[in-house]
């Protein structure tokens, strides 16, 4: 499905926006990428705040429809373009559980450690849970899914601090193999930028 009335409002340094970009690349959708400056004297443009009063990226606009939360956006992309739900592989429940685990545990625990106030052993425990959850080579099994789309930007950032965070290939071999498999996908490599933000 080619849709030129599809726009992703983004900032390329934001991991939440990156996962939506990955989903669009995976589904091979024709879309426009519009970058929004999130900081600076001018502030965010009024037309953008009308679409999302919270002022956050990403925002997906498809015709007259506006979708604002990144997890909702990747599901919308998967269900609306190309083969519907191809990135869920009849594993919607597993994908939903993974998205919740990422949002409620991985991101807050990772943030706490990277910012210097968290417990590294708690993050190690989280990495062990991730290791157990990877069905291999991708999170939900043989096929790349929304679980991988959602996780990739955040783990890519954590891998840049692998020694500090204790991301040891001997302790977490599946996690390391998974990251390599993700990095090999054009949909991911196309969305990586030299400078990026964490997720706060």
XYZ file of C-alpha atoms in Angstrom:
200
model
C 0.000 0.000 0.000
C 1.524 3.291 -1.064
C 0.178 6.252 0.798
C 1.569 9.719 0.191
C -0.972 11.181 2.658
C 1.039 9.634 5.492
C 3.351 11.821 7.593
C 5.513 10.985 10.601
C 6.278 14.053 12.709
C 9.466 13.180 14.471
C 12.804 14.146 15.851
C 15.464 11.762 14.578
C 17.284 11.728 17.926
C 14.230 10.445 19.852
C 14.016 6.654 20.421
C 10.206 6.669 20.665
C 10.050 8.309 17.247
C 12.750 5.990 15.878
C 10.672 2.884 16.539
C 7.821 4.342 14.449
C 10.255 5.113 11.637
C 11.531 1.505 11.791
C 7.949 0.210 11.513
C 7.308 2.375 8.443
C 10.522 1.140 6.800
C 9.626 -2.487 7.609
C 6.209 -2.114 5.989
C 7.799 -0.316 3.000
C 5.280 2.490 3.166
C 5.551 5.695 1.171
C 5.588 8.437 3.811
C 6.891 11.900 4.567
C 9.202 12.517 7.511
C 8.833 15.966 9.106
C 11.273 16.920 11.860
C 10.053 18.965 14.812
C 12.531 20.947 16.899
C 11.690 20.047 20.483
C 13.845 22.666 22.165
C 14.825 26.232 21.407
C 13.593 29.773 21.752
C 10.785 29.468 19.217
C 9.150 26.507 20.925
C 7.031 24.022 19.053
C 4.859 25.337 16.227
C 1.201 25.984 17.018
C -0.028 23.681 14.237
C 1.921 20.814 15.821
C 0.477 21.501 19.297
C -3.016 21.371 17.767
C -2.280 17.806 16.607
C -0.723 16.800 19.927
C -1.298 19.255 22.795
C 1.322 17.349 24.845
C 3.872 18.597 22.312
C 5.613 15.224 22.082
C 6.936 13.315 19.114
C 6.205 11.028 17.429
C 2.891 11.914 15.827
C 1.544 10.000 12.834
C -0.943 11.672 10.510
C -2.733 9.500 7.958
C -5.214 11.561 5.987
C -7.370 13.129 8.697
C -6.435 10.571 11.360
C -3.843 11.501 13.999
C -2.156 8.878 16.218
C 0.078 10.087 19.059
C 1.460 7.342 21.352
C 4.449 5.464 19.914
C 3.103 1.977 20.800
C -0.262 2.902 19.263
C 1.516 4.268 16.181
C 3.532 1.091 15.486
C 0.392 -1.041 15.882
C -1.548 1.287 13.585
C 1.217 1.099 10.950
C 1.288 -2.699 11.139
C -2.479 -3.038 10.899
C -3.038 -0.411 8.191
C -0.308 -0.963 5.605
C 0.962 -3.892 3.593
C -0.095 -7.258 4.982
C -2.171 -6.457 8.070
C -0.506 -7.491 11.345
C 2.503 -8.967 9.481
C 4.704 -7.616 12.272
C 2.680 -9.425 14.924
C 2.753 -12.898 13.332
C -0.405 -14.045 15.176
C 1.453 -13.328 18.422
C -0.477 -10.226 19.456
C -0.619 -11.269 23.122
C 3.137 -11.914 23.285
C 3.853 -8.593 21.547
C 1.505 -6.729 23.928
C 3.146 -8.316 26.973
C 6.577 -7.366 25.658
C 5.546 -3.739 25.025
C 4.241 -3.541 28.595
C 7.421 -5.116 30.039
C 9.592 -2.693 28.062
C 7.565 0.334 29.178
C 7.115 -0.636 32.835
C 10.412 -2.311 33.680
C 13.206 -2.069 31.107
C 13.001 1.685 30.474
C 12.624 2.930 34.082
C 15.275 0.543 35.467
C 17.697 1.360 32.625
C 17.144 5.095 33.059
C 17.819 4.899 36.798
C 21.174 3.146 36.292
C 22.334 5.365 33.426
C 21.436 8.489 35.423
C 23.437 7.232 38.385
C 20.750 6.595 40.998
C 19.648 3.073 40.064
C 20.605 -0.420 41.163
C 22.828 -2.208 38.617
C 21.854 -5.610 40.049
C 18.187 -4.806 39.342
C 19.100 -3.989 35.732
C 21.098 -7.237 35.530
C 17.988 -9.080 36.670
C 15.979 -7.285 33.961
C 18.545 -8.264 31.308
C 18.263 -11.891 32.479
C 14.478 -11.695 32.022
C 15.014 -10.305 28.509
C 17.470 -13.134 27.787
C 14.792 -15.658 28.799
C 12.110 -13.924 26.736
C 14.044 -13.948 23.450
C 12.662 -16.864 21.433
C 15.477 -16.324 18.924
C 16.838 -14.970 16.740
C 14.192 -12.294 17.327
C 12.164 -11.642 20.473
C 8.994 -13.444 19.397
C 10.717 -16.148 17.343
C 12.111 -16.464 13.821
C 10.368 -13.390 12.425
C 11.092 -9.729 13.151
C 8.045 -8.313 14.959
C 6.714 -5.233 16.721
C 8.451 -6.500 19.862
C 11.810 -5.981 18.106
C 10.686 -2.685 16.571
C 9.797 -1.323 20.022
C 12.931 -2.578 21.788
C 15.613 -1.815 19.206
C 16.154 1.953 19.764
C 16.413 1.558 23.535
C 18.736 -1.443 23.602
C 20.884 0.118 20.882
C 21.462 3.041 23.259
C 22.125 0.760 26.237
C 24.652 -1.254 24.234
C 26.742 1.921 23.845
C 27.191 1.729 27.649
C 27.463 -2.074 27.773
C 30.407 -2.221 30.218
C 28.774 0.256 32.631
C 25.457 -1.575 32.480
C 26.922 -5.074 32.628
C 25.686 -6.194 29.195
C 28.068 -9.134 29.122
C 27.999 -11.386 26.017
C 28.777 -14.401 28.193
C 25.861 -13.706 30.538
C 23.469 -12.484 27.851
C 24.430 -14.270 24.590
C 20.907 -14.214 23.102
C 20.579 -10.486 23.792
C 23.877 -9.799 21.996
C 22.939 -12.041 19.047
C 19.547 -10.340 18.877
C 21.147 -6.875 18.762
C 23.419 -7.972 15.901
C 20.420 -9.385 14.007
C 18.538 -6.107 14.495
C 21.496 -3.980 13.377
C 21.714 -6.034 10.173
C 18.184 -5.037 9.144
C 18.032 -2.129 6.665
C 14.888 -0.814 8.390
C 16.943 -0.303 11.542
C 20.259 0.877 10.081
C 18.430 3.484 7.982
C 17.025 5.092 11.141
C 20.241 5.335 13.167
C 21.656 8.845 13.547
C 25.066 9.884 14.847
C 23.730 12.012 17.689
C 20.794 10.765 19.713
C 18.950 11.169 22.982
C 18.196 8.696 25.717
C 14.476 8.315 26.564
C 13.928 11.150 29.035
